[in-house]
Short mmCIF file of C-alpha atoms and ligand atoms in Angstrom, two decimals:
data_model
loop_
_atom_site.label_atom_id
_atom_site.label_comp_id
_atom_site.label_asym_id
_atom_site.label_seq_id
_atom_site.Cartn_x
_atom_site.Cartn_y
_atom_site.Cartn_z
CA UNK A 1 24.05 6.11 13.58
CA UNK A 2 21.46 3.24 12.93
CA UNK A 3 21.42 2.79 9.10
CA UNK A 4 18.33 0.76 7.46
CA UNK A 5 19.63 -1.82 5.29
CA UNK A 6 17.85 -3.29 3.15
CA UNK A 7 20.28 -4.88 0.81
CA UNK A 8 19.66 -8.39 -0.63
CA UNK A 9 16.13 -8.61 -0.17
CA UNK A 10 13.40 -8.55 -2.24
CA UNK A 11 10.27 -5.79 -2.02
CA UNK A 12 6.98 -6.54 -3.87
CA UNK A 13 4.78 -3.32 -4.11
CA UNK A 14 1.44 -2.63 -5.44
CA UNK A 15 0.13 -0.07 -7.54
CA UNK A 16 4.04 1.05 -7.24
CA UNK A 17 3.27 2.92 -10.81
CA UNK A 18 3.02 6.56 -8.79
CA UNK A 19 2.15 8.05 -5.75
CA UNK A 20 2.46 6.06 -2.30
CA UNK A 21 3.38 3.49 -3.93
CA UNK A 22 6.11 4.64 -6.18
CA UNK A 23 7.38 6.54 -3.24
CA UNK A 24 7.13 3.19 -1.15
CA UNK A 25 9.61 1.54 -3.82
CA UNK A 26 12.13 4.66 -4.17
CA UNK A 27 12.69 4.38 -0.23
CA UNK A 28 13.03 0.57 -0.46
CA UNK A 29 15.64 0.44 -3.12
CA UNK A 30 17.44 3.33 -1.41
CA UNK A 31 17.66 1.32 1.59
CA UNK A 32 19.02 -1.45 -0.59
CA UNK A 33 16.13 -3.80 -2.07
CA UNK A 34 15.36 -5.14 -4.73
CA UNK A 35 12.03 -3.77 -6.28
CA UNK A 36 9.30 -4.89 -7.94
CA UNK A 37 6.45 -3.08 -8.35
CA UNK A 38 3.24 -3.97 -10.08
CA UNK A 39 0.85 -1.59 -11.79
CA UNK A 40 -2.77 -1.89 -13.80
CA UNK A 41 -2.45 0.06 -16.94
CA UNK A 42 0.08 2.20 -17.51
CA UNK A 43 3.48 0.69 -18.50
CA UNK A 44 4.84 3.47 -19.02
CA UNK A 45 4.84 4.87 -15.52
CA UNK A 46 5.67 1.83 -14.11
CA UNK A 47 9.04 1.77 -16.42
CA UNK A 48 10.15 5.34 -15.79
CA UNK A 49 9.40 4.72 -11.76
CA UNK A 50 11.45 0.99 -12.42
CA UNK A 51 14.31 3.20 -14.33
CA UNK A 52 14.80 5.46 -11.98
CA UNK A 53 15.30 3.21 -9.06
CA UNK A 54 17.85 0.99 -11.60
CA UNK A 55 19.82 4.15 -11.79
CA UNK A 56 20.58 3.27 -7.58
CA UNK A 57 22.19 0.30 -8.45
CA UNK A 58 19.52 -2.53 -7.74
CA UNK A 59 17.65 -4.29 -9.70
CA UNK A 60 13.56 -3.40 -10.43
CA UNK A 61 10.88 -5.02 -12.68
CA UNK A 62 7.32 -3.78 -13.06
CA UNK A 63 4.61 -6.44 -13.42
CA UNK A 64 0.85 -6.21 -14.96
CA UNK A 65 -1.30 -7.41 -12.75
CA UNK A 66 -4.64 -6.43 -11.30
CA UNK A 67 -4.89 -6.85 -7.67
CA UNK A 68 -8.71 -7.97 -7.88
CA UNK A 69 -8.09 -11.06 -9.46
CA UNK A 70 -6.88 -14.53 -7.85
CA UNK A 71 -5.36 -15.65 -11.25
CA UNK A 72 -3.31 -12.70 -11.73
CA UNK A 73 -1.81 -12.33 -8.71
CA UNK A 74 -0.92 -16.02 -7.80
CA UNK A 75 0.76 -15.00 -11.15
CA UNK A 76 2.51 -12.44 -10.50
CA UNK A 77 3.82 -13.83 -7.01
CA UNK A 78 4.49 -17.27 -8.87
CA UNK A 79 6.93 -15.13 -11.22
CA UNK A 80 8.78 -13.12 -8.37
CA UNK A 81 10.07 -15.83 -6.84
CA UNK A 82 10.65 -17.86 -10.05
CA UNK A 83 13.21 -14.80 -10.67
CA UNK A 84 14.32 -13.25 -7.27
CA UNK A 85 14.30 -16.45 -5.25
CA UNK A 86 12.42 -14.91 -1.96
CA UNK A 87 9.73 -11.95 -1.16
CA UNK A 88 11.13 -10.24 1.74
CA UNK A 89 8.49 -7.78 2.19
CA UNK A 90 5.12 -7.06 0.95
CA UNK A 91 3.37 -3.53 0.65
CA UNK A 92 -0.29 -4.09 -0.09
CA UNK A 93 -0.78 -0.65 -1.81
CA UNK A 94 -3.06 -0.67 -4.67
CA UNK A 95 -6.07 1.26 -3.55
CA UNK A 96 -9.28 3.27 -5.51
CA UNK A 97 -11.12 5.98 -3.30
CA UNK A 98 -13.97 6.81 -5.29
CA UNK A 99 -17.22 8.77 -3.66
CA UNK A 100 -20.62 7.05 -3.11
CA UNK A 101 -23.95 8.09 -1.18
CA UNK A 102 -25.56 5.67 0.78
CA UNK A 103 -28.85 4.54 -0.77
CA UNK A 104 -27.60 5.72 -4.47
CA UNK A 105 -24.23 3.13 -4.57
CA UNK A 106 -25.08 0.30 -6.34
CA UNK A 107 -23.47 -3.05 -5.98
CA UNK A 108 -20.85 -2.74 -8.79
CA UNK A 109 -19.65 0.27 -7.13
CA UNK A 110 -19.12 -1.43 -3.60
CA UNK A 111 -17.84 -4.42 -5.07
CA UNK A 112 -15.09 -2.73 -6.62
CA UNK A 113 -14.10 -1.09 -3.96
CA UNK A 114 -13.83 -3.91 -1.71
CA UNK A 115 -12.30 -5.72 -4.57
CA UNK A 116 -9.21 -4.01 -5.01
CA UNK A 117 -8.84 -2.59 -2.00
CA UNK A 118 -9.56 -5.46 0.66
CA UNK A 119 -9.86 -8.76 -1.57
CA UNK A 120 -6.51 -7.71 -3.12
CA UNK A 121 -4.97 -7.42 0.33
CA UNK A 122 -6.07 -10.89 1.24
CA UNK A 123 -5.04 -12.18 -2.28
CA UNK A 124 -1.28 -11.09 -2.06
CA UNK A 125 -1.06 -11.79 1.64
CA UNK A 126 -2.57 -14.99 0.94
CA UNK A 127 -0.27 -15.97 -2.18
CA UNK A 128 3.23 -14.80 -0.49
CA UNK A 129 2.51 -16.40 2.79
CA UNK A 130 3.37 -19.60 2.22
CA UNK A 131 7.13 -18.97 1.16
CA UNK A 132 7.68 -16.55 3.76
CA UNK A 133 6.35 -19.12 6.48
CA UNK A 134 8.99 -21.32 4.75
CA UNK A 135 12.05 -18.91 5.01
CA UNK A 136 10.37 -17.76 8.48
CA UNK A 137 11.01 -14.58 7.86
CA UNK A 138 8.92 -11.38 6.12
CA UNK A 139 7.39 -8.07 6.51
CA UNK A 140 3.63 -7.09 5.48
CA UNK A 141 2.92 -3.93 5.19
CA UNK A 142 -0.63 -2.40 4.55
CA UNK A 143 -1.64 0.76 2.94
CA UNK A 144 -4.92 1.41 5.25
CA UNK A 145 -6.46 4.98 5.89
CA UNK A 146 -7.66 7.08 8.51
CA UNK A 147 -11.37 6.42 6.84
CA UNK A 148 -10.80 2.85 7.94
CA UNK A 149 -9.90 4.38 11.71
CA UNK A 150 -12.81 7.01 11.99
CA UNK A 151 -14.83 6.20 9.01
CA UNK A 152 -15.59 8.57 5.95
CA UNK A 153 -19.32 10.13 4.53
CA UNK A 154 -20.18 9.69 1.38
CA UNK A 155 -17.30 6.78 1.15
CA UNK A 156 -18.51 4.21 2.74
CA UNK A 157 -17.42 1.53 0.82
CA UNK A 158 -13.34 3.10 0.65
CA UNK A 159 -14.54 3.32 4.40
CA UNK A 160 -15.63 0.08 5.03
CA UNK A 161 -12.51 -1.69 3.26
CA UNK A 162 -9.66 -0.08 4.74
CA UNK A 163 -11.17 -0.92 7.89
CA UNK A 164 -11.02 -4.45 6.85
CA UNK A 165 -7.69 -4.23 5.94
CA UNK A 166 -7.13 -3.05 9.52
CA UNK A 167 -8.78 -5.54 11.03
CA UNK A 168 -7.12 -8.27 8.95
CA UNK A 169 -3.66 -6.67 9.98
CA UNK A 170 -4.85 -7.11 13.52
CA UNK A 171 -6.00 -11.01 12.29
CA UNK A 172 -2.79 -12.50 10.90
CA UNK A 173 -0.42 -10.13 13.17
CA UNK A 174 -0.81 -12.47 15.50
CA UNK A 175 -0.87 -15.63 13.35
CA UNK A 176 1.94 -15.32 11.59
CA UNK A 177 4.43 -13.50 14.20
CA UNK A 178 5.48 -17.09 15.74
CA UNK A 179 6.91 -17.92 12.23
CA UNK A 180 8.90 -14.31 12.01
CA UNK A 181 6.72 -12.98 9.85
CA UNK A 182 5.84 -9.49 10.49
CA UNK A 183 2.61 -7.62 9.26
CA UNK A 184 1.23 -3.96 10.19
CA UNK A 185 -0.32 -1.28 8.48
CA UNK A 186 0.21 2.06 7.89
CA UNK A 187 -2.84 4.63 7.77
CA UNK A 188 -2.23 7.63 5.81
CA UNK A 189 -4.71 10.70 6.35
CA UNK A 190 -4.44 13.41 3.55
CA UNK A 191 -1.77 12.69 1.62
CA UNK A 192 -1.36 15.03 -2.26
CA UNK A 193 -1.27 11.93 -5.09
CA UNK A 194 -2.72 11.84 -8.33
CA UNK A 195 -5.72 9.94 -6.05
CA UNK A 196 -6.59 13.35 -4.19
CA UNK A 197 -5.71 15.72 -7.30
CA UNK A 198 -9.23 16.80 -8.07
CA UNK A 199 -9.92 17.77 -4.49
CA UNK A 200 -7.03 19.68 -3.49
CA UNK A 201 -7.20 21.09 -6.87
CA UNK A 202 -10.14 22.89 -5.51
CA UNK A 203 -8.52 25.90 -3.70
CA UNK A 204 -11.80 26.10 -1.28
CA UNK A 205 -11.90 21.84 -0.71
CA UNK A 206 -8.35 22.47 -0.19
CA UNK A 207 -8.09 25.34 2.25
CA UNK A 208 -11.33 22.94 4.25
CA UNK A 209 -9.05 20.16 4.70
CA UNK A 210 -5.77 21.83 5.46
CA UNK A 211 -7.80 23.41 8.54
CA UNK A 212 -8.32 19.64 10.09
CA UNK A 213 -4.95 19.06 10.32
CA UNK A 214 -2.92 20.43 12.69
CA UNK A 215 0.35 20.29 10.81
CA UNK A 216 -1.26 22.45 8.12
CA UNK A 217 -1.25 20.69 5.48
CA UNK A 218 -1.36 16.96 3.83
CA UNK A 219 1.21 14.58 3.59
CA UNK A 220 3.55 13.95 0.81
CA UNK A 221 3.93 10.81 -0.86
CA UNK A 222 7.48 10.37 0.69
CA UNK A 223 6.20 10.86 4.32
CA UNK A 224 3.93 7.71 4.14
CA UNK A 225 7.15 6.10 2.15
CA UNK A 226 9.26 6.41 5.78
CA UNK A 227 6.53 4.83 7.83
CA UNK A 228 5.89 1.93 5.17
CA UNK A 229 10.30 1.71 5.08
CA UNK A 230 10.27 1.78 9.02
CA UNK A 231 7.79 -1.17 9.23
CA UNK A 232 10.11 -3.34 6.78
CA UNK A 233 13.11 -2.75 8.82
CA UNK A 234 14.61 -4.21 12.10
CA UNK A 235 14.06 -0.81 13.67
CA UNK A 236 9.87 -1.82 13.93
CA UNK A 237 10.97 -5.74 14.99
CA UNK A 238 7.84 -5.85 17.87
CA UNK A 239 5.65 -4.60 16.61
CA UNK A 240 3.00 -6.54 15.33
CA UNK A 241 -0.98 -5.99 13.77
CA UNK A 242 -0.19 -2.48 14.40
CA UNK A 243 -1.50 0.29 13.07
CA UNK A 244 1.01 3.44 12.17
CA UNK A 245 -0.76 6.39 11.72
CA UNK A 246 0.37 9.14 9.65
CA UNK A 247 -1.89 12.07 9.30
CA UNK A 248 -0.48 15.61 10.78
CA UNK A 249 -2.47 15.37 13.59
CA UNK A 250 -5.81 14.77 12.37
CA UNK A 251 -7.26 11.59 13.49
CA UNK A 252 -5.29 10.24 17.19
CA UNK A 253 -7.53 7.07 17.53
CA UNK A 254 -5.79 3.04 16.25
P1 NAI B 1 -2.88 6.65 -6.54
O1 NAI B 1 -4.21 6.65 -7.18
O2 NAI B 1 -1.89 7.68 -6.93
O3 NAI B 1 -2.21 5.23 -6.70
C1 NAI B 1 -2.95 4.05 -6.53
C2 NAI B 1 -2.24 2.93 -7.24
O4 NAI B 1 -3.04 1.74 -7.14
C3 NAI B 1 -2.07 3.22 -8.73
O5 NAI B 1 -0.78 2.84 -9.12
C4 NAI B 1 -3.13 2.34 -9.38
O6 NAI B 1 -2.79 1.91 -10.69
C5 NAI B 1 -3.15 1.15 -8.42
N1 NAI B 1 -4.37 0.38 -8.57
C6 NAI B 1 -5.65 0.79 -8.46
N2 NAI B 1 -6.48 -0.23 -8.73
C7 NAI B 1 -5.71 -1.31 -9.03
C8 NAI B 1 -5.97 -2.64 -9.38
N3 NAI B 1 -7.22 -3.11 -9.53
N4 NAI B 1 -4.93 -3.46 -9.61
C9 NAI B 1 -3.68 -3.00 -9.48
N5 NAI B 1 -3.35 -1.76 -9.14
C10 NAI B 1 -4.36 -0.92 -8.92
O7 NAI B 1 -3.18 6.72 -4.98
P2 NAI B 1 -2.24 6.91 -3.70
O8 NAI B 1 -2.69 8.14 -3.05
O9 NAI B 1 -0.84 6.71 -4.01
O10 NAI B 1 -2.81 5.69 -2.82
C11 NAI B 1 -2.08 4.54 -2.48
C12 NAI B 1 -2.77 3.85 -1.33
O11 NAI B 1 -2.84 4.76 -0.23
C13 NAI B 1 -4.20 3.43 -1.62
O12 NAI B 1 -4.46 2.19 -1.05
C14 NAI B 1 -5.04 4.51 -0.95
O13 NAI B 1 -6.30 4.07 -0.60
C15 NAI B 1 -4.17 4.82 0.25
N6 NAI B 1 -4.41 6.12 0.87
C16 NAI B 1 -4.25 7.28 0.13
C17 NAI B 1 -4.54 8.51 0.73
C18 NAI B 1 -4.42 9.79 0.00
O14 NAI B 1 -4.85 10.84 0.54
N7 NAI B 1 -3.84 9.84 -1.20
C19 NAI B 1 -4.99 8.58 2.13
C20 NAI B 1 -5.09 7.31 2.78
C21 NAI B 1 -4.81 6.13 2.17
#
């Protein structure tokens, strides 16, 4: 049997406080990493998730830092490998999906958006380059969306950015790969986090959705967790600038 191991190497992940992300870092220290995930606000979230993965027997730290802002996360990065030496692999996580009609968003809406979602991409990308060009080896991995493959009304802006973060997989894929390092994305469709609560707490919203996906229903947080572990590991070694898509069903197009 092919086992995934991950042990000895380091795992930054964003917005690792909960959902995706959380689930992202569980799988990662399972398989052996080190962790450490970085969250906006709440500490205390990003302790218990930090705890829990101790209790497997590596080691995790959770770091403050929002992913919008240059200063922060050159940081951040700065500190990682002050302490752990090396980032092995990167999952570009941190996300917002917020709603917004065309012709009513205003700029502070779009700008956030794009912000955290595509400028914070770029900024951790940017800032862990350089030392994994050095060791010549690393896996990026990006948390994308199937509104970034097919688009999404009335979120044009979440929309517009996780397309960008495609396209910039597709961008330094192919730049990077000659110096072993490895980036791709993932795009989730539905998946049940605290980001979706509201709208599959509507039964009706709910039922509406389920019907679009020909599994039946959305993914859990731990389903997008094996596709983001399967792109750090050996097992996903060619591919590169590629786009996993993990949606039921519900959106076949790269
Ligand atoms: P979530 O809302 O549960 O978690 C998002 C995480 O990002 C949180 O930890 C939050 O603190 C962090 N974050 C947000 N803004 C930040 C900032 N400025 N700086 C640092 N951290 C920040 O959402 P979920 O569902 O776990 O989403 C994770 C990723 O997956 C996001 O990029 C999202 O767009 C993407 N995604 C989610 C889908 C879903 O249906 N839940 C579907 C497709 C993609």
């Amino acid at each position: 049997m092919t086992r995934i191991d991950l042990l000895g190497q380091t795992a930054l992940v964003t917005g690792g406080s909960r959902g995706i992300g959380a689930a992202s870092a569980r799988l990662l220290a399972e398989a052996g990493a080190n962790v450490v995930i970085t969250y906006q606000r709440d500490r205390r979230a990003a302790r218990t998730v930090c705890s829990a993965i101790e209790a497997s027997g590596v080691r995790c730290r959770a770091v403050r830092c929002n992913t919008a802002r240059a200063s922060e996360v050159r940081a951040c990065v700065r500190s990682v490998l002050r302490e752990f030496g090396r980032i092995d692999i990167l999952v570009n996580n941190a996300g917002v999906w917020k709603q917004g009609a065309i012709g009513a968003m205003t700029e502070r809406q779009w700008d956030e958006t794009l912000d955290i979602n595509l400028k914070g991409t770029f900024l951790f990308t940017n800032a862990v380059v350089p030392s994994m060009k050095q060791h010549r080896s690393g896996r990026i991995i990006m948390i994308a969306s199937t509104a970034g493959q097919r688009g999404e009304a009335f979120h044009a802006h979440y929309a517009a950015s996780k397309g960008g973060v495609i396209a910039f997989t597709k961008s330094i894929g192919p730049e990077l790969a000659p110096f072993g390092v490895i980036a791709n994305c993932v795009a989730p469709g539905w998946v049940e986090t605290d980001m979706t609560a509201e709208t599959f707490g509507d039964r009706r919203q709910a039922a509406e959705i389920r019907r679009t996906i020909p599994r039946g229903r959305a993914a859990t947080p731990e389903e997008i967790a094996g596709a983001v572990l399967f792109l750090a590991s050996d097992l996903s070694s060619h591919l590169v600038g590629s786009t996993v898509s993990v949606n039921g069903g519900s959106v076949l197009s790269n």
